[in-house]
Coordinates of C-alpha atoms and ligand atoms in Angstrom, one line a residue:
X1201 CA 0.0 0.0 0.0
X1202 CA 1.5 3.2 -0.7
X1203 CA 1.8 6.1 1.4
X1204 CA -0.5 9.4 1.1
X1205 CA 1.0 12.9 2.3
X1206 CA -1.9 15.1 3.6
X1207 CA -1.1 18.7 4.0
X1208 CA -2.9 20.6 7.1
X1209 CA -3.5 23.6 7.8
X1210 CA -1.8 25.4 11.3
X1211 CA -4.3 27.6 13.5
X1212 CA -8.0 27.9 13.3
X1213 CA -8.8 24.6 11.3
X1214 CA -6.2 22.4 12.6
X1215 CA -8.3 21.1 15.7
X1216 CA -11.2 20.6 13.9
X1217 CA -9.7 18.8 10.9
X1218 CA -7.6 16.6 13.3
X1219 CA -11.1 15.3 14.8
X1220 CA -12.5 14.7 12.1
X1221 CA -9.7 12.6 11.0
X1222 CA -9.6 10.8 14.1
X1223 CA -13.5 10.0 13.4
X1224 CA -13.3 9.0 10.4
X1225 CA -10.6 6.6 12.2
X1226 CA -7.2 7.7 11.0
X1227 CA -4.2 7.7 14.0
X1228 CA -3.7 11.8 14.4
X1229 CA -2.0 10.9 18.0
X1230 CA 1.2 12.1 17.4
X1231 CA 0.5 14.8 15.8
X1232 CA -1.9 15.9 19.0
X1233 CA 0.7 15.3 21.6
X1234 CA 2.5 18.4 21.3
X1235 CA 5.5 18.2 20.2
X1236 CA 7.3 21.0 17.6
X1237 CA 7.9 18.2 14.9
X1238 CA 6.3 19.1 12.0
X1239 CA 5.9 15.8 10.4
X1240 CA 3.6 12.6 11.6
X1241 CA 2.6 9.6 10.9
X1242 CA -0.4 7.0 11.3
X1243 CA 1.6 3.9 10.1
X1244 CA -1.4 1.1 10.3
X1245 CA -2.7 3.6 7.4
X1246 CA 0.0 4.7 5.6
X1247 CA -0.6 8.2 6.6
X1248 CA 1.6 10.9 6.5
X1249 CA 0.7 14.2 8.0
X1250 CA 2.4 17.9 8.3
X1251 CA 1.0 21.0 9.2
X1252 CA 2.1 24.2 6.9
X1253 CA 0.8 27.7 6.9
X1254 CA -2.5 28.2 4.7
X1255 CA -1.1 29.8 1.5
X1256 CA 1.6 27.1 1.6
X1257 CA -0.8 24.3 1.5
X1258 CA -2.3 24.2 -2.1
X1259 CA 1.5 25.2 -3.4
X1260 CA 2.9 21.5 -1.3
X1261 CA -0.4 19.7 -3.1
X1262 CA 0.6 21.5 -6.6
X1263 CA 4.3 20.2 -6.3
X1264 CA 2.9 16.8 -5.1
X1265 CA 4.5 17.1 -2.4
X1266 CA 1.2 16.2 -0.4
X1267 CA -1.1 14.1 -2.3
X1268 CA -4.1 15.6 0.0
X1269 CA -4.3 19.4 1.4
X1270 CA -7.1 20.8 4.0
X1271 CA -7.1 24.6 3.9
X1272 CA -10.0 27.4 3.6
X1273 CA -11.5 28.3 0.7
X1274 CA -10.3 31.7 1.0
X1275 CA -6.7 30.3 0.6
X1276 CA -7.5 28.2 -2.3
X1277 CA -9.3 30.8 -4.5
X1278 CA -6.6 33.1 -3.7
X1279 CA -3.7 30.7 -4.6
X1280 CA -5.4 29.7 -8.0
X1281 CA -3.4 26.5 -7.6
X1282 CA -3.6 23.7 -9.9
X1283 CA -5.4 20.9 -7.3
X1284 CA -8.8 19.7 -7.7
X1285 CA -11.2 20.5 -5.1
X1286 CA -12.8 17.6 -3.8
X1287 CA -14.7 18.4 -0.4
X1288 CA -16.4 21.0 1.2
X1289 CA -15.5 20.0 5.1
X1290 CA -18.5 22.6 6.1
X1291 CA -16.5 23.5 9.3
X1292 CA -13.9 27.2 9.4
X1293 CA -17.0 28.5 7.7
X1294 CA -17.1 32.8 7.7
X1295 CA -17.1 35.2 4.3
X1296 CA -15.2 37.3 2.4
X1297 CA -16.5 40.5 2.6
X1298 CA -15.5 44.3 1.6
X1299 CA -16.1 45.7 4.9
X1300 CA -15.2 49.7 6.2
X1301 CA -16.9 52.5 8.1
X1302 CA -20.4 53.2 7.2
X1303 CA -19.3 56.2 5.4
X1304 CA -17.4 54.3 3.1
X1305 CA -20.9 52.9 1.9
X1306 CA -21.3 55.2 -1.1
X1307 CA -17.7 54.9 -2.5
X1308 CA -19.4 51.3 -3.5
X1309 CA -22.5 52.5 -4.9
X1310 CA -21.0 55.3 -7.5
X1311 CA -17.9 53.0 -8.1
X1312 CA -15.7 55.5 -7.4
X1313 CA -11.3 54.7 -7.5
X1314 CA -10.9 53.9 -4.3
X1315 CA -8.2 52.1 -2.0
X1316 CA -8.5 48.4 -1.0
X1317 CA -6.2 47.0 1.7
X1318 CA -6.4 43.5 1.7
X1319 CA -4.2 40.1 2.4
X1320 CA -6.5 38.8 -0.5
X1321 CA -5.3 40.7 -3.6
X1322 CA -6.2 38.4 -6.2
X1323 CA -9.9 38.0 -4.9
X1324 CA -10.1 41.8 -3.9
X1325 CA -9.2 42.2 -7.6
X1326 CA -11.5 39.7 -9.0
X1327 CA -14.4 40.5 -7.2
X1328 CA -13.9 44.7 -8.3
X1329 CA -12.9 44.2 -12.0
X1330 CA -14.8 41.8 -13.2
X1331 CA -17.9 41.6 -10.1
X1332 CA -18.4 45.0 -10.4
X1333 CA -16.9 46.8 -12.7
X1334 CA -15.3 49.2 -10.6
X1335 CA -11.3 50.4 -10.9
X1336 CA -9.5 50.2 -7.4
X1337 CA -6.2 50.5 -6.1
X1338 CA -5.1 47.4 -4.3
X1339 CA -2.9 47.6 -1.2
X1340 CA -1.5 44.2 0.0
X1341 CA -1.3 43.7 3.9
X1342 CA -0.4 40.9 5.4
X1343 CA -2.8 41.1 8.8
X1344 CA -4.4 43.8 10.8
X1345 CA -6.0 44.8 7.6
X1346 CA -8.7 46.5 10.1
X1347 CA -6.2 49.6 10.5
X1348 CA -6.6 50.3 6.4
X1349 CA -9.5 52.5 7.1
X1350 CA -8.9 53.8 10.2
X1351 CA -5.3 55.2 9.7
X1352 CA -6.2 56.3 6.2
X1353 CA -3.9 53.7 4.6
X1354 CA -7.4 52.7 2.5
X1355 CA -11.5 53.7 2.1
X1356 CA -12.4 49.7 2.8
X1357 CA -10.6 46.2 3.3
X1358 CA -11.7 43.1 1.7
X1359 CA -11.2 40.1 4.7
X1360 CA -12.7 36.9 6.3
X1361 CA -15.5 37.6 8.7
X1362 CA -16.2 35.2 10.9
X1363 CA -18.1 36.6 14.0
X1364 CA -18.0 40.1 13.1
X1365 CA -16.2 40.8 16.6
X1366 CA -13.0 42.6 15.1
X1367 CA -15.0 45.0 12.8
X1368 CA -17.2 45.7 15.6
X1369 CA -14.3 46.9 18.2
X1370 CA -12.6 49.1 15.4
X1371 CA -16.3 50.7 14.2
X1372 CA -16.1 49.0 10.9
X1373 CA -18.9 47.4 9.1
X1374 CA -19.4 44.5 6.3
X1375 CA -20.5 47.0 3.9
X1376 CA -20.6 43.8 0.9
X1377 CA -20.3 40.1 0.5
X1378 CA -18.1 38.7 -1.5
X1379 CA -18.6 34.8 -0.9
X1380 CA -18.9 32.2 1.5
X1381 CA -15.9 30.5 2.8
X1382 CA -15.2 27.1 4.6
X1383 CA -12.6 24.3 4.9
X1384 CA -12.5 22.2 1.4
X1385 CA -9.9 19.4 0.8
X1386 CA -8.0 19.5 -2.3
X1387 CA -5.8 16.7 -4.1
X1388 CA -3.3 16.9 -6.3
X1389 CA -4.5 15.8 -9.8
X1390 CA -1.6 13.3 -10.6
X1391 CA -2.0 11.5 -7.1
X1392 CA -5.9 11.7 -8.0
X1393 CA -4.8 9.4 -11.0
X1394 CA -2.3 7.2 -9.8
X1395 CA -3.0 6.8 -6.3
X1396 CA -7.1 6.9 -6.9
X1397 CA -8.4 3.9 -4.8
X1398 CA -6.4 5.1 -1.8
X1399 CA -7.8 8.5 -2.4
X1400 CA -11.3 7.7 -3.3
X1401 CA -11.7 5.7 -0.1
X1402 CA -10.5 8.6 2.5
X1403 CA -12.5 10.8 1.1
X1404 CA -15.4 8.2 1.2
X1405 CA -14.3 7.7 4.7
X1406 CA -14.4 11.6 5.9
X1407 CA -17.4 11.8 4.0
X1408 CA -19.5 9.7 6.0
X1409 CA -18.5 11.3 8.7
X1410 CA -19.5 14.6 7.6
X1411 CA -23.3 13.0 7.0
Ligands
LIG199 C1 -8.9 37.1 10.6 C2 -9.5 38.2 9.7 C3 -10.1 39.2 10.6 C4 -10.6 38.3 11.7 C5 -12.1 38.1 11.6 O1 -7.7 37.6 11.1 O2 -8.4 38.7 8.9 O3 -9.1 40.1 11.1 O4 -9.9 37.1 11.7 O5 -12.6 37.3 12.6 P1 -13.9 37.8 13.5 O6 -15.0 38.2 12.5 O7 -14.3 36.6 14.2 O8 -13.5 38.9 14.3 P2 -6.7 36.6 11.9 O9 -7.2 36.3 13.3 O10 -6.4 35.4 11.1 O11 -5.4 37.5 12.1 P3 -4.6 38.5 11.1 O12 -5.6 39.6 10.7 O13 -3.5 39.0 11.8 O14 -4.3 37.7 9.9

Protein backbone atom coordinates (compact mmCIF):
# COMPACT_ATOMS: atom_id res chain seq x y z
CA UNK A 1 0.00 0.00 0.00
CA UNK A 2 1.51 3.19 -0.71
CA UNK A 3 1.83 6.12 1.36
CA UNK A 4 -0.54 9.42 1.07
CA UNK A 5 1.04 12.87 2.28
CA UNK A 6 -1.94 15.12 3.57
CA UNK A 7 -1.12 18.71 3.99
CA UNK A 8 -2.94 20.59 7.05
CA UNK A 9 -3.49 23.59 7.77
CA UNK A 10 -1.82 25.37 11.28
CA UNK A 11 -4.28 27.58 13.47
CA UNK A 12 -8.02 27.85 13.31
CA UNK A 13 -8.83 24.63 11.31
CA UNK A 14 -6.21 22.40 12.58
CA UNK A 15 -8.28 21.11 15.70
CA UNK A 16 -11.20 20.62 13.94
CA UNK A 17 -9.69 18.82 10.94
CA UNK A 18 -7.65 16.62 13.35
CA UNK A 19 -11.05 15.29 14.76
CA UNK A 20 -12.50 14.68 12.06
CA UNK A 21 -9.65 12.61 10.97
CA UNK A 22 -9.64 10.83 14.15
CA UNK A 23 -13.52 10.05 13.41
CA UNK A 24 -13.34 9.03 10.38
CA UNK A 25 -10.59 6.62 12.19
CA UNK A 26 -7.16 7.74 11.02
CA UNK A 27 -4.16 7.69 14.02
CA UNK A 28 -3.68 11.77 14.41
CA UNK A 29 -2.04 10.86 18.04
CA UNK A 30 1.18 12.09 17.40
CA UNK A 31 0.46 14.85 15.83
CA UNK A 32 -1.90 15.92 18.97
CA UNK A 33 0.65 15.30 21.57
CA UNK A 34 2.51 18.42 21.28
CA UNK A 35 5.52 18.22 20.24
CA UNK A 36 7.29 20.95 17.62
CA UNK A 37 7.88 18.16 14.87
CA UNK A 38 6.34 19.09 11.98
CA UNK A 39 5.91 15.83 10.41
CA UNK A 40 3.62 12.64 11.65
CA UNK A 41 2.59 9.62 10.86
CA UNK A 42 -0.44 7.04 11.29
CA UNK A 43 1.56 3.92 10.10
CA UNK A 44 -1.42 1.14 10.32
CA UNK A 45 -2.75 3.65 7.35
CA UNK A 46 0.05 4.69 5.55
CA UNK A 47 -0.62 8.19 6.63
CA UNK A 48 1.60 10.91 6.54
CA UNK A 49 0.68 14.23 8.01
CA UNK A 50 2.44 17.86 8.28
CA UNK A 51 1.03 21.05 9.21
CA UNK A 52 2.11 24.17 6.87
CA UNK A 53 0.80 27.70 6.95
CA UNK A 54 -2.49 28.17 4.71
CA UNK A 55 -1.13 29.80 1.53
CA UNK A 56 1.55 27.06 1.61
CA UNK A 57 -0.84 24.28 1.50
CA UNK A 58 -2.30 24.22 -2.08
CA UNK A 59 1.48 25.23 -3.40
CA UNK A 60 2.86 21.50 -1.32
CA UNK A 61 -0.38 19.67 -3.08
CA UNK A 62 0.60 21.49 -6.56
CA UNK A 63 4.31 20.17 -6.31
CA UNK A 64 2.90 16.82 -5.08
CA UNK A 65 4.45 17.13 -2.40
CA UNK A 66 1.20 16.18 -0.36
CA UNK A 67 -1.08 14.08 -2.27
CA UNK A 68 -4.06 15.60 -0.01
CA UNK A 69 -4.25 19.39 1.36
CA UNK A 70 -7.14 20.80 4.04
CA UNK A 71 -7.11 24.64 3.88
CA UNK A 72 -9.99 27.43 3.63
CA UNK A 73 -11.47 28.34 0.71
CA UNK A 74 -10.26 31.68 0.99
CA UNK A 75 -6.71 30.30 0.64
CA UNK A 76 -7.47 28.24 -2.33
CA UNK A 77 -9.28 30.81 -4.51
CA UNK A 78 -6.59 33.10 -3.70
CA UNK A 79 -3.69 30.69 -4.63
CA UNK A 80 -5.41 29.71 -8.01
CA UNK A 81 -3.38 26.46 -7.55
CA UNK A 82 -3.56 23.72 -9.94
CA UNK A 83 -5.36 20.88 -7.34
CA UNK A 84 -8.81 19.74 -7.73
CA UNK A 85 -11.20 20.51 -5.06
CA UNK A 86 -12.81 17.57 -3.76
CA UNK A 87 -14.72 18.40 -0.37
CA UNK A 88 -16.41 21.01 1.22
CA UNK A 89 -15.54 20.03 5.06
CA UNK A 90 -18.45 22.63 6.11
CA UNK A 91 -16.54 23.52 9.29
CA UNK A 92 -13.91 27.18 9.38
CA UNK A 93 -16.99 28.53 7.72
CA UNK A 94 -17.11 32.82 7.68
CA UNK A 95 -17.08 35.24 4.27
CA UNK A 96 -15.17 37.31 2.41
CA UNK A 97 -16.49 40.46 2.59
CA UNK A 98 -15.50 44.35 1.63
CA UNK A 99 -16.09 45.73 4.92
CA UNK A 100 -15.19 49.71 6.19
CA UNK A 101 -16.90 52.51 8.11
CA UNK A 102 -20.38 53.19 7.16
CA UNK A 103 -19.34 56.23 5.43
CA UNK A 104 -17.38 54.28 3.09
CA UNK A 105 -20.94 52.93 1.92
CA UNK A 106 -21.29 55.17 -1.08
CA UNK A 107 -17.69 54.88 -2.48
CA UNK A 108 -19.43 51.32 -3.50
CA UNK A 109 -22.55 52.45 -4.90
CA UNK A 110 -20.98 55.28 -7.46
CA UNK A 111 -17.86 53.03 -8.05
CA UNK A 112 -15.75 55.48 -7.39
CA UNK A 113 -11.28 54.73 -7.45
CA UNK A 114 -10.90 53.90 -4.35
CA UNK A 115 -8.20 52.06 -2.02
CA UNK A 116 -8.47 48.44 -0.98
CA UNK A 117 -6.21 47.00 1.74
CA UNK A 118 -6.41 43.46 1.67
CA UNK A 119 -4.25 40.05 2.43
CA UNK A 120 -6.46 38.76 -0.46
CA UNK A 121 -5.30 40.66 -3.61
CA UNK A 122 -6.19 38.42 -6.21
CA UNK A 123 -9.92 38.00 -4.86
CA UNK A 124 -10.13 41.80 -3.89
CA UNK A 125 -9.17 42.15 -7.64
CA UNK A 126 -11.54 39.65 -9.04
CA UNK A 127 -14.44 40.50 -7.23
CA UNK A 128 -13.88 44.70 -8.33
CA UNK A 129 -12.89 44.20 -12.01
CA UNK A 130 -14.79 41.84 -13.15
CA UNK A 131 -17.85 41.65 -10.14
CA UNK A 132 -18.39 45.00 -10.43
CA UNK A 133 -16.87 46.78 -12.74
CA UNK A 134 -15.27 49.25 -10.64
CA UNK A 135 -11.25 50.42 -10.95
CA UNK A 136 -9.45 50.25 -7.38
CA UNK A 137 -6.17 50.45 -6.09
CA UNK A 138 -5.10 47.42 -4.34
CA UNK A 139 -2.88 47.64 -1.24
CA UNK A 140 -1.45 44.22 0.00
CA UNK A 141 -1.27 43.71 3.89
CA UNK A 142 -0.39 40.89 5.43
CA UNK A 143 -2.82 41.10 8.81
CA UNK A 144 -4.38 43.79 10.79
CA UNK A 145 -6.03 44.77 7.63
CA UNK A 146 -8.69 46.49 10.06
CA UNK A 147 -6.22 49.63 10.45
CA UNK A 148 -6.62 50.33 6.40
CA UNK A 149 -9.50 52.53 7.14
CA UNK A 150 -8.89 53.77 10.23
CA UNK A 151 -5.32 55.18 9.74
CA UNK A 152 -6.20 56.30 6.18
CA UNK A 153 -3.91 53.69 4.60
CA UNK A 154 -7.44 52.71 2.46
CA UNK A 155 -11.47 53.70 2.13
CA UNK A 156 -12.41 49.74 2.81
CA UNK A 157 -10.59 46.18 3.31
CA UNK A 158 -11.70 43.11 1.67
CA UNK A 159 -11.21 40.13 4.73
CA UNK A 160 -12.67 36.95 6.32
CA UNK A 161 -15.46 37.65 8.72
CA UNK A 162 -16.21 35.19 10.95
CA UNK A 163 -18.07 36.57 13.97
CA UNK A 164 -17.98 40.14 13.07
CA UNK A 165 -16.17 40.77 16.58
CA UNK A 166 -13.03 42.55 15.11
CA UNK A 167 -15.05 44.96 12.81
CA UNK A 168 -17.17 45.73 15.56
CA UNK A 169 -14.30 46.93 18.24
CA UNK A 170 -12.57 49.05 15.43
CA UNK A 171 -16.27 50.69 14.22
CA UNK A 172 -16.07 49.02 10.87
CA UNK A 173 -18.90 47.39 9.06
CA UNK A 174 -19.38 44.47 6.34
CA UNK A 175 -20.45 46.95 3.90
CA UNK A 176 -20.59 43.83 0.90
CA UNK A 177 -20.30 40.11 0.54
CA UNK A 178 -18.14 38.72 -1.51
CA UNK A 179 -18.63 34.84 -0.86
CA UNK A 180 -18.86 32.20 1.50
CA UNK A 181 -15.94 30.49 2.78
CA UNK A 182 -15.20 27.08 4.59
CA UNK A 183 -12.64 24.32 4.91
CA UNK A 184 -12.51 22.19 1.42
CA UNK A 185 -9.95 19.43 0.81
CA UNK A 186 -8.02 19.54 -2.30
CA UNK A 187 -5.80 16.66 -4.06
CA UNK A 188 -3.29 16.93 -6.30
CA UNK A 189 -4.53 15.79 -9.82
CA UNK A 190 -1.65 13.28 -10.64
CA UNK A 191 -1.95 11.48 -7.09
CA UNK A 192 -5.87 11.67 -8.03
CA UNK A 193 -4.77 9.36 -11.05
CA UNK A 194 -2.27 7.24 -9.77
CA UNK A 195 -3.04 6.78 -6.35
CA UNK A 196 -7.09 6.95 -6.93
CA UNK A 197 -8.42 3.87 -4.75
CA UNK A 198 -6.42 5.13 -1.80
CA UNK A 199 -7.77 8.49 -2.44
CA UNK A 200 -11.33 7.71 -3.29
CA UNK A 201 -11.72 5.68 -0.09
CA UNK A 202 -10.49 8.56 2.51
CA UNK A 203 -12.52 10.77 1.07
CA UNK A 204 -15.44 8.21 1.24
CA UNK A 205 -14.26 7.71 4.75
CA UNK A 206 -14.44 11.56 5.94
CA UNK A 207 -17.45 11.75 3.98
CA UNK A 208 -19.52 9.72 5.97
CA UNK A 209 -18.49 11.33 8.68
CA UNK A 210 -19.54 14.62 7.59
CA UNK A 211 -23.33 13.02 6.98
C1 LIG B 1 -8.93 37.13 10.63
C2 LIG B 1 -9.46 38.19 9.69
C3 LIG B 1 -10.09 39.18 10.63
C4 LIG B 1 -10.62 38.31 11.75
C5 LIG B 1 -12.10 38.08 11.57
O1 LIG B 1 -7.71 37.55 11.13
O2 LIG B 1 -8.42 38.74 8.91
O3 LIG B 1 -9.15 40.11 11.12
O4 LIG B 1 -9.92 37.06 11.66
O5 LIG B 1 -12.65 37.29 12.61
P1 LIG B 1 -13.90 37.78 13.45
O6 LIG B 1 -14.97 38.22 12.48
O7 LIG B 1 -14.33 36.56 14.23
O8 LIG B 1 -13.47 38.90 14.35
P2 LIG B 1 -6.69 36.62 11.90
O9 LIG B 1 -7.19 36.33 13.27
O10 LIG B 1 -6.43 35.42 11.06
O11 LIG B 1 -5.42 37.54 12.06
P3 LIG B 1 -4.64 38.52 11.05
O12 LIG B 1 -5.57 39.65 10.69
O13 LIG B 1 -3.48 39.02 11.83
O14 LIG B 1 -4.26 37.71 9.86
Amino acid sequence: METLTIALTKGRLAEKTLKLLTDAGYDCSQILDGSRRLIFEDEDNRLRFFLAKGPDVPTYVEYGAADIGVTGSDIILEENRRVYEVLDLGFGKCSMCVCGPESAAHLLEHHEKIRVATKYPRIARDYFYHQKNQTVDIIKLSGSVELGPIVALSDVIVDIVETGATLKENGLDVLETIIPLSARMVVNPVSMQMKSARIRELIDRIRSVLQ
